[in-house]
Tab-separated table of C-alpha atoms and ligand atoms in Angstrom:
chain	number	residue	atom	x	y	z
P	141	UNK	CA	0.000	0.000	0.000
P	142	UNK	CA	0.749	3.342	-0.890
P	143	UNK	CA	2.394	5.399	1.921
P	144	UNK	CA	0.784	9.065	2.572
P	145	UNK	CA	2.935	11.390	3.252
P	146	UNK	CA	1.647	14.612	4.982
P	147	UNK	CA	0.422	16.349	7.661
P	148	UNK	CA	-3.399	17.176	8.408
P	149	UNK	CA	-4.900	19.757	10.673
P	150	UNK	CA	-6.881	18.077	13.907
P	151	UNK	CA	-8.099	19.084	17.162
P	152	UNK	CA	-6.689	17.824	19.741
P	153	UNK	CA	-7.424	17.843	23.670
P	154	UNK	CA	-4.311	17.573	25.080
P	155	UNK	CA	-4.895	16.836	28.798
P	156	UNK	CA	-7.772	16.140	31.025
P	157	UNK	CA	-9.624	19.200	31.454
P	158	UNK	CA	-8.036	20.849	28.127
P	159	UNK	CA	-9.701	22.444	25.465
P	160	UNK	CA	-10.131	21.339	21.763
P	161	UNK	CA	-7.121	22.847	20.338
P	162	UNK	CA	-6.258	23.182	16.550
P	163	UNK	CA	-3.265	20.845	15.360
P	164	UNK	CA	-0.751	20.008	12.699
P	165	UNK	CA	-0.530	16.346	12.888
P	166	UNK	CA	1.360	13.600	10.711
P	167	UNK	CA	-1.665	11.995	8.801
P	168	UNK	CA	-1.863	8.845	10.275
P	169	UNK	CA	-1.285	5.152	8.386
P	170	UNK	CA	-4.094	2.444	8.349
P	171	UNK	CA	-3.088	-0.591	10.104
P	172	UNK	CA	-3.915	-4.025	8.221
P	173	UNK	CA	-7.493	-4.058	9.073
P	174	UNK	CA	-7.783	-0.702	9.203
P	175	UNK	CA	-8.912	2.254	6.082
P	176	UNK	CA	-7.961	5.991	6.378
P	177	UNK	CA	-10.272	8.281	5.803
P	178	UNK	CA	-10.592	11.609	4.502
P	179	UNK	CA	-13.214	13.290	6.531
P	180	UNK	CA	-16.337	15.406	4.794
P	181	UNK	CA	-17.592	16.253	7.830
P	182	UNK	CA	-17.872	15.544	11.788
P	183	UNK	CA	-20.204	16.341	14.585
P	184	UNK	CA	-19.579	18.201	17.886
P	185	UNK	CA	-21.863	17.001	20.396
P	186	UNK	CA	-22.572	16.918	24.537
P	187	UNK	CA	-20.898	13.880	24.915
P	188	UNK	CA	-17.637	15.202	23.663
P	189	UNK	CA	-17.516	16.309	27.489
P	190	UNK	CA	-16.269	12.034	28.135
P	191	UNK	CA	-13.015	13.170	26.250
P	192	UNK	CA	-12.571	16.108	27.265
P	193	UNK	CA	-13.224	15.753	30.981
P	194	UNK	CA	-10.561	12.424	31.252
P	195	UNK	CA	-13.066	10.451	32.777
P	196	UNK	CA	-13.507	7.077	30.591
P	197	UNK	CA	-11.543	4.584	31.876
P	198	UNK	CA	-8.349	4.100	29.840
P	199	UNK	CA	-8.258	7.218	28.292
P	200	UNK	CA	-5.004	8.893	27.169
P	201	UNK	CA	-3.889	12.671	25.820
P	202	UNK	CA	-3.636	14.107	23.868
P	203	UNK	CA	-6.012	13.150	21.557
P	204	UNK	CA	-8.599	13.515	18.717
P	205	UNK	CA	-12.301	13.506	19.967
P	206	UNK	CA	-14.880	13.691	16.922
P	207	UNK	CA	-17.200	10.330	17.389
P	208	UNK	CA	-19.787	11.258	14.350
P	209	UNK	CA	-17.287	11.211	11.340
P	210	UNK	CA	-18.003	10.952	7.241
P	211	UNK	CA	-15.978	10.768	4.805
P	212	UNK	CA	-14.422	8.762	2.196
P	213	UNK	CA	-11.804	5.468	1.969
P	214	UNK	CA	-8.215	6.850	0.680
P	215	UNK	CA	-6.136	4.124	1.777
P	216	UNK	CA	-7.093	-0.028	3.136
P	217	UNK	CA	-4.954	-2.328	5.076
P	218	UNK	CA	-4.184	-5.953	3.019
P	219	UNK	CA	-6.673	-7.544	5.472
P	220	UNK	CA	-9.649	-5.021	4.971
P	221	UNK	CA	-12.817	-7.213	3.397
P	222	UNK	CA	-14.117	-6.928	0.095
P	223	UNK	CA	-17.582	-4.791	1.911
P	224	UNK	CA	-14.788	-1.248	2.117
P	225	UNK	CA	-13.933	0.052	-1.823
P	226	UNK	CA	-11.709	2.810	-2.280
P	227	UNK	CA	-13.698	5.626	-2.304
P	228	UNK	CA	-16.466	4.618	-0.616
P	229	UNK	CA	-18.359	7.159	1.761
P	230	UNK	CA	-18.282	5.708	5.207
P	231	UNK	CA	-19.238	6.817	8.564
P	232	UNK	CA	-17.662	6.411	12.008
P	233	UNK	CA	-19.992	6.794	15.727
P	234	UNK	CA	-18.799	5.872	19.221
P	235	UNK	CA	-17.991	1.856	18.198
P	236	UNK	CA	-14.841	2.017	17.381
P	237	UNK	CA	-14.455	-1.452	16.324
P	238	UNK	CA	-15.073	-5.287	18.266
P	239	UNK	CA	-12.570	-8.838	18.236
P	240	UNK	CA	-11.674	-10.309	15.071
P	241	UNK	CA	-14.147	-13.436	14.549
P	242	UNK	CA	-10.647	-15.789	15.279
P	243	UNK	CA	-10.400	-14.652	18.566
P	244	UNK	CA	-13.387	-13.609	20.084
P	245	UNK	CA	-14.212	-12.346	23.233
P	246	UNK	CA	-17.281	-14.024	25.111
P	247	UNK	CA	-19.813	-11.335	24.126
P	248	UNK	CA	-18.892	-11.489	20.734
P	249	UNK	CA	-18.885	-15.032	20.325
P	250	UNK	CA	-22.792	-14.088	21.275
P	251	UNK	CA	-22.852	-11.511	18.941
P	252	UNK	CA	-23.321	-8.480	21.629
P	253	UNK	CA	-20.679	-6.847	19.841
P	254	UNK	CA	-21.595	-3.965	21.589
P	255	UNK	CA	-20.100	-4.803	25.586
P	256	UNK	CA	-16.989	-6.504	23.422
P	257	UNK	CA	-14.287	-6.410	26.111
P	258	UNK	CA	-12.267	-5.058	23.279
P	259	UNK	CA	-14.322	-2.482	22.203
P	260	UNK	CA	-12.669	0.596	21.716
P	261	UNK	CA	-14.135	4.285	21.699
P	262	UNK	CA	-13.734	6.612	19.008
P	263	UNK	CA	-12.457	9.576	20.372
P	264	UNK	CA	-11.659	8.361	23.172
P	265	UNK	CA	-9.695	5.207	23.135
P	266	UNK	CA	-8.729	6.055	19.832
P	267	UNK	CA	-8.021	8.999	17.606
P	268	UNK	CA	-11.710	10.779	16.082
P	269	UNK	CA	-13.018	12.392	13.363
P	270	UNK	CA	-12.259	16.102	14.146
P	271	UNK	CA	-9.397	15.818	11.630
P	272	UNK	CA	-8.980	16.008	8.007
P	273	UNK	CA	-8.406	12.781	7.776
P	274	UNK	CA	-8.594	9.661	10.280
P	275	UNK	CA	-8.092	5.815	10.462
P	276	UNK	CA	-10.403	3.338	11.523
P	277	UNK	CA	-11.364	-0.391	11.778
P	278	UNK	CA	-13.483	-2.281	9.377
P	279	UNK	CA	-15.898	-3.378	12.295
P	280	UNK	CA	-16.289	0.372	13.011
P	281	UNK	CA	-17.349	1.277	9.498
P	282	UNK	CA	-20.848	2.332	8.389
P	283	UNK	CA	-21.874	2.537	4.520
P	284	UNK	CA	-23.890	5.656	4.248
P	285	UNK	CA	-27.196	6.366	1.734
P	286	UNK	CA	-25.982	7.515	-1.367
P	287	UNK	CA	-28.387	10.135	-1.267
P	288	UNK	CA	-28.236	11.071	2.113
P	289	UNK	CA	-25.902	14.106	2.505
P	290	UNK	CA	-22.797	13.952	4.956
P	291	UNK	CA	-23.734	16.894	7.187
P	292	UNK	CA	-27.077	14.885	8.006
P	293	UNK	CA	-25.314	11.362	8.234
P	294	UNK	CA	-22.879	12.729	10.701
P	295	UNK	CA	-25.898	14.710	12.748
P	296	UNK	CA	-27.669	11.145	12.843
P	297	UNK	CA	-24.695	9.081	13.549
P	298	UNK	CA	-25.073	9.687	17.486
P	299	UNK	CA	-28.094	11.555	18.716
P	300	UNK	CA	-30.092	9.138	15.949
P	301	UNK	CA	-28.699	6.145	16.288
P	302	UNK	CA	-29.444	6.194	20.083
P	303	UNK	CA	-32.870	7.154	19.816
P	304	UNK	CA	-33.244	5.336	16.530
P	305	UNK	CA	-32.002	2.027	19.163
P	306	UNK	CA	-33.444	2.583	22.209
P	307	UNK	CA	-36.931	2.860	20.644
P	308	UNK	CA	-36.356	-0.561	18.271
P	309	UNK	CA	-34.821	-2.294	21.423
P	310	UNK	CA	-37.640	-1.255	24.139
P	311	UNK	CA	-41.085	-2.966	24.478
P	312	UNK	CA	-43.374	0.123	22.613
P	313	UNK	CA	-45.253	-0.783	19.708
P	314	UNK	CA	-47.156	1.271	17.128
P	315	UNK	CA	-50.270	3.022	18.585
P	316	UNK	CA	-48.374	3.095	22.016
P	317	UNK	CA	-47.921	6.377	23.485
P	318	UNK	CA	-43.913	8.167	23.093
P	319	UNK	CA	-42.467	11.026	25.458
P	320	UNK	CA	-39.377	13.094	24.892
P	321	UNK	CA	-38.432	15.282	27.087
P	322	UNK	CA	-35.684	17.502	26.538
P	323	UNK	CA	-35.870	18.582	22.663
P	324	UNK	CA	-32.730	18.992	21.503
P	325	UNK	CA	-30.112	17.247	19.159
P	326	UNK	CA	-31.128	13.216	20.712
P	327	UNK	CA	-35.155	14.642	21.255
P	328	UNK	CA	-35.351	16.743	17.995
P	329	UNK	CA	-34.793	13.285	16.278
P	330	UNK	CA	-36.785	11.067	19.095
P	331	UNK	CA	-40.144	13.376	18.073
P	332	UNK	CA	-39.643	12.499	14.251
P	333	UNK	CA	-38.589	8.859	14.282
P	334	UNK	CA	-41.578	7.969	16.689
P	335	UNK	CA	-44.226	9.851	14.310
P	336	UNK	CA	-42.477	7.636	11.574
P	337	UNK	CA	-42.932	4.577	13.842
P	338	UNK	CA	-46.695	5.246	14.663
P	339	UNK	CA	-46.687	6.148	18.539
P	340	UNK	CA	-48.995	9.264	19.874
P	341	UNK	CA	-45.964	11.335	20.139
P	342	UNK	CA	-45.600	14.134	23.119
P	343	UNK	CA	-42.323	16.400	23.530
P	344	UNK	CA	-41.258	18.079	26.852
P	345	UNK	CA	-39.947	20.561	27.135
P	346	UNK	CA	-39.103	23.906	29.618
P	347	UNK	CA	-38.517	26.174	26.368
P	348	UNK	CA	-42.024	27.373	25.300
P	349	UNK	CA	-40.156	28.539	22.241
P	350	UNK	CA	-39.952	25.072	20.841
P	351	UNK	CA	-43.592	24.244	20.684
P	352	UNK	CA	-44.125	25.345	17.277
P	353	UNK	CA	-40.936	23.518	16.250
P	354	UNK	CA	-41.868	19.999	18.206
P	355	UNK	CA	-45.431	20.347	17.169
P	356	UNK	CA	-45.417	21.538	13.499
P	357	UNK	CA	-41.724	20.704	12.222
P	358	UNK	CA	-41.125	17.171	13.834
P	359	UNK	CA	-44.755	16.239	13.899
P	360	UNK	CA	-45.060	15.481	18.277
P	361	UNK	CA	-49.197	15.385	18.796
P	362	UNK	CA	-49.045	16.549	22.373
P	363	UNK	CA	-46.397	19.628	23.373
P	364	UNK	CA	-46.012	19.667	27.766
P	365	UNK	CA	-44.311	22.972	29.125
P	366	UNK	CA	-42.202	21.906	31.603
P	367	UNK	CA	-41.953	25.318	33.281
P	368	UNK	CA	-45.808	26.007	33.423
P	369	UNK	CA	-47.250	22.291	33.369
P	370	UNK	CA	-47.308	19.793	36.303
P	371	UNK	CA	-45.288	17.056	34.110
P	372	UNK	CA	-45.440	14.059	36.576
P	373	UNK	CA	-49.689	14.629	36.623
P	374	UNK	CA	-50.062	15.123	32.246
P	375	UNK	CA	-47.687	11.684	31.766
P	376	UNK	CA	-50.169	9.908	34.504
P	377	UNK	CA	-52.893	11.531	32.078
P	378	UNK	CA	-51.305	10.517	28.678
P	379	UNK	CA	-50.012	6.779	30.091
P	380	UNK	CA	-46.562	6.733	27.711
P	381	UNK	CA	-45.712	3.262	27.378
P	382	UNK	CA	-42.031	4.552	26.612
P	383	UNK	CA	-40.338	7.873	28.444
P	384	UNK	CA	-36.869	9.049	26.752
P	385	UNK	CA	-35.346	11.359	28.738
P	386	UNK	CA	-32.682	13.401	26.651
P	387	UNK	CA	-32.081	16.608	29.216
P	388	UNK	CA	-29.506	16.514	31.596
P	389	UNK	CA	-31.787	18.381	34.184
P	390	UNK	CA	-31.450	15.609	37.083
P	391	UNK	CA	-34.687	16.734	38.537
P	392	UNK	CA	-36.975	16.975	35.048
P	393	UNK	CA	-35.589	13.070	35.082
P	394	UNK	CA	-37.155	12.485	38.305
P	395	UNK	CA	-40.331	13.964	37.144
P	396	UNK	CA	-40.243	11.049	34.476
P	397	UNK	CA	-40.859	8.190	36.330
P	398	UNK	CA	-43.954	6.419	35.626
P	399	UNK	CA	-46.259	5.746	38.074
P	400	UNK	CA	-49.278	4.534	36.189
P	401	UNK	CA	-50.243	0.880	35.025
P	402	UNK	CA	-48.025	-0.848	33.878
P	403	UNK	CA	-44.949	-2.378	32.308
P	404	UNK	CA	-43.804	1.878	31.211
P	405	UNK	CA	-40.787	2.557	30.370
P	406	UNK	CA	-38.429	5.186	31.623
P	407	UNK	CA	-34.826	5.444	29.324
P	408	UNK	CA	-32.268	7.875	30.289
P	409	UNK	CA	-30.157	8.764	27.686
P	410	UNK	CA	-27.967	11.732	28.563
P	411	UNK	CA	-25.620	12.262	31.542
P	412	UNK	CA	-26.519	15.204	34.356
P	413	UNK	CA	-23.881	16.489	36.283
P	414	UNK	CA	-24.624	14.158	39.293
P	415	UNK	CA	-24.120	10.413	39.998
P	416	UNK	CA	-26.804	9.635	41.864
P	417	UNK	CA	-31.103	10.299	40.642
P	418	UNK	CA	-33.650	10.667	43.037
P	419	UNK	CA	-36.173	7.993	42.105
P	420	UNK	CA	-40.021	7.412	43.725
P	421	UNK	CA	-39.437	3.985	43.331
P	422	UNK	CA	-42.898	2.403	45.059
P	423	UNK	CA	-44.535	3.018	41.699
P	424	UNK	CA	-42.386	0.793	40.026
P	425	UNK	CA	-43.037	-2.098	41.949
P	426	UNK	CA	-46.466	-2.292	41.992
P	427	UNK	CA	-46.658	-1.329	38.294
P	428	UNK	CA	-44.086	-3.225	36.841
P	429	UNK	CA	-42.539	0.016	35.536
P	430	UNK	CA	-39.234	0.372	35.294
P	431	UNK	CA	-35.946	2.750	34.448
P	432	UNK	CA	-32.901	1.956	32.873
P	433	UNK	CA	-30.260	3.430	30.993
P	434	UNK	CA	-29.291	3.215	27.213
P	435	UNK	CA	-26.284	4.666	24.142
P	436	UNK	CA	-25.747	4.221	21.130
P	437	UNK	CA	-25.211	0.975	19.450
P	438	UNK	CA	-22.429	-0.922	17.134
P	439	UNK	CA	-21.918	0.198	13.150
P	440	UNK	CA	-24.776	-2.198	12.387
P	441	UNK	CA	-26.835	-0.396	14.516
P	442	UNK	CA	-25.450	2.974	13.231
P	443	UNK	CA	-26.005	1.412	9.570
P	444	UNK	CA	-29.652	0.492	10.416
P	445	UNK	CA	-30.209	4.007	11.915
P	446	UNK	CA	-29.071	5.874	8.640
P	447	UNK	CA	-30.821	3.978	6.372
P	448	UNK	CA	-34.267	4.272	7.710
P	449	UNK	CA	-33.737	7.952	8.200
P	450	UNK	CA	-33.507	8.063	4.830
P	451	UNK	CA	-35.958	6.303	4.048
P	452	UNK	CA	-38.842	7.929	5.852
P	453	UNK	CA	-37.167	11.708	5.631
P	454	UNK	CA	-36.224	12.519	9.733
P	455	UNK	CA	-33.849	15.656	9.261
P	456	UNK	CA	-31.564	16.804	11.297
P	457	UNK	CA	-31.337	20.027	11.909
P	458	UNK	CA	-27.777	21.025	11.880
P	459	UNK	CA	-25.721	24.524	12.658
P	460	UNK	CA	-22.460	24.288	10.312
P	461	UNK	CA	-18.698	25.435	11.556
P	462	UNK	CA	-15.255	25.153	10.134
P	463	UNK	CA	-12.497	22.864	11.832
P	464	UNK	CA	-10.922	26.116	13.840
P	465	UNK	CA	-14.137	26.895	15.534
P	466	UNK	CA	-14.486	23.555	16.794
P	467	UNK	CA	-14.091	24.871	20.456
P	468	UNK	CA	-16.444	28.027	19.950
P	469	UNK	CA	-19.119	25.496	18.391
P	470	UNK	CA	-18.705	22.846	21.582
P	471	UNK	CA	-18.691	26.115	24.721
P	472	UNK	CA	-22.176	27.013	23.293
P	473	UNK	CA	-23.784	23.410	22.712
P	474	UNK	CA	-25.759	24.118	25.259
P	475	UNK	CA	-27.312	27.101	23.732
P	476	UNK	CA	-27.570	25.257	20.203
P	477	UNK	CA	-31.177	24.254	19.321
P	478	UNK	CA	-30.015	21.009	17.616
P	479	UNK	CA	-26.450	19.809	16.078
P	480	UNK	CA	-23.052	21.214	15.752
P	481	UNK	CA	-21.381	19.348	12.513
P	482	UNK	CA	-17.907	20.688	11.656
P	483	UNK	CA	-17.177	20.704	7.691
P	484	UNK	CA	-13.691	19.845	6.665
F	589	ZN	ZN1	-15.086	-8.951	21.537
F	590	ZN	ZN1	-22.412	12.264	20.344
């Protein structure tokens, strides 16, 4: 194989605690089951916070966060399968790759490729997408729509997939009731896949201001203002069979347990500052309800994700920056209504 010579620009975080800093890097060579990629585009999102803060166990700095990559195959290790073509738009999310079938770990040999004890993070494990260009394991790569643009693949390639997962994976069927609460990059996405799906829909949320968004651009049925609304009393009303709870308000999460008959659903997908959640957990027993916690999901997941987005038009509504502003665009995710993608 060809070697590239070269040097890229990246962001880097270079200790714990750092900020994302602009680079020059060598560009970096594909091992043999590895492709390199020259990145289209790659989006910024809460959970960049895991790489930045040091926290994930077996993290090292510096390095390049960016777990919601696109772009396109320059370069393939001799063992890369015949699925990866030169050329080829692929994506990257958080799975950063699983065992080789010859020596596979026990969850793989079961297929939950996802818990693989080898399973690596992207961005924080290993090098991300924030970088002109970046390598990356076969098992890690998605094939994206052709006619799905790259800004939108790499908006869905997180915040979709895990809604996109936890709704396929949970017990709620069409006709069932949906809530979202928190509407913004993971509940923006939540409102639209559900109306797709066929579930009674309702959003929650404490900005007023996104009412006419959740109700007439994503399609929710039932809009709840968290800041004038008694939320715990319209859920008991409305009876969601699931409850995603995207905001990292630890108390609106509280306000999301169900306490009405039966077998509901509370999922909590994003991470407020706080280890511990105050829970009224007597409802759950006698209901059956319960409350557990869900990410992401593997490249097939990811793969699954994109193509049904496609297929049944959920947009993402994405804010654009270049590679430099890559720390200006992550200190204001909070105030962003939906996604931060960076274009190369
Ligand atoms: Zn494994
Ligand atoms: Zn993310």
């Amino acid at each position: 194989m060809r070697a590239i010579r070269g040097q890229m620009r990246a962001i880097q975080v270079k200790k714990a605690g750092g900020p994302f800093e602009l680079v020059q890097l060598p560009t970096p060579q594909p091992g043999p089951a590895e492709v390199l990629i020259k990145v289209i585009a790659c989006g910024i999102c809460g959970g960049d916070e895991v790489c930045r803060s040091g926290l994930f166990p077996g993290m090292s700095y510096p390095r390049i966060p960016g777990h919601e990559a696109v772009g396109t195959i320059i370069a393939r290790g001799e063992r890369v399968g015949s699925a990866w073509a030169m050329g080829q738009r692929v994506g990257v999310g958080w799975h950063a790759g699983r065992c080789e079938s010859s020596e596979a770990c026990e969850h793989c040999r079961r297929g939950n490729f996802f818990v693989c004890v080898k399973a690596t993070g992207t961005g924080l494990t290993v090098d991300g997408g924030l970088a002109e260009y970046m390598v990356a394991d076969q098992t890690a790569l998605i094939p994206i729509p052709d006619a799905l643009d790259s800004v939108q693949a790499a908006g869905l390639l997180c915040a979709g997939l895990t809604v996109f997962n936890a709704m396929r994976l949970s017990s709620i069927r069409p006709g069932d009731t949906l809530a979202v609460s928190g509407i913004g990059g993971l509940g923006h996405l939540a409102l639209q896949f559900g109306v797709k799906f066929g579930y009674r829909v309702v959003a929650i949320s404490s900005s007023a201001s996104k009412r006419f968004d959740c109700l007439e651009k994503f399609g929710a049925h039932v809009f709840i203002d968290a800041k004038q609304e008694n939320v715990p009393q319209r859920l008991a009303n409305l009876r969601p069979k699931l409850i995603l709870g995207t905001s990292v308000d630890a108390k609106s999460i509280t306000d999301l347990t169900p306490t009405w008959p039966s077998d509901a659903q509370l999922l909590i997908l994003a991470e407020p500052p706080t280890t511990t959640l105050e829970i009224p957990y007597i409802p759950l027993l006698f209901n059956r309800n319960s409350i557990a916690g869900f990410t992401a999901g593997t490249s097939a997941d990811a793969e699954d994700a994109l193509r049904v987005a496609d297929m049944v038009g959920v947009v993402v509504q994405t804010e654009t920056y270049a590679l430099e502003d890559a720390e200006a665009a992550f200190n204001t995710i909070r105030g962003a209504r939906y996604r931060r993608v960076v274009v190369m």
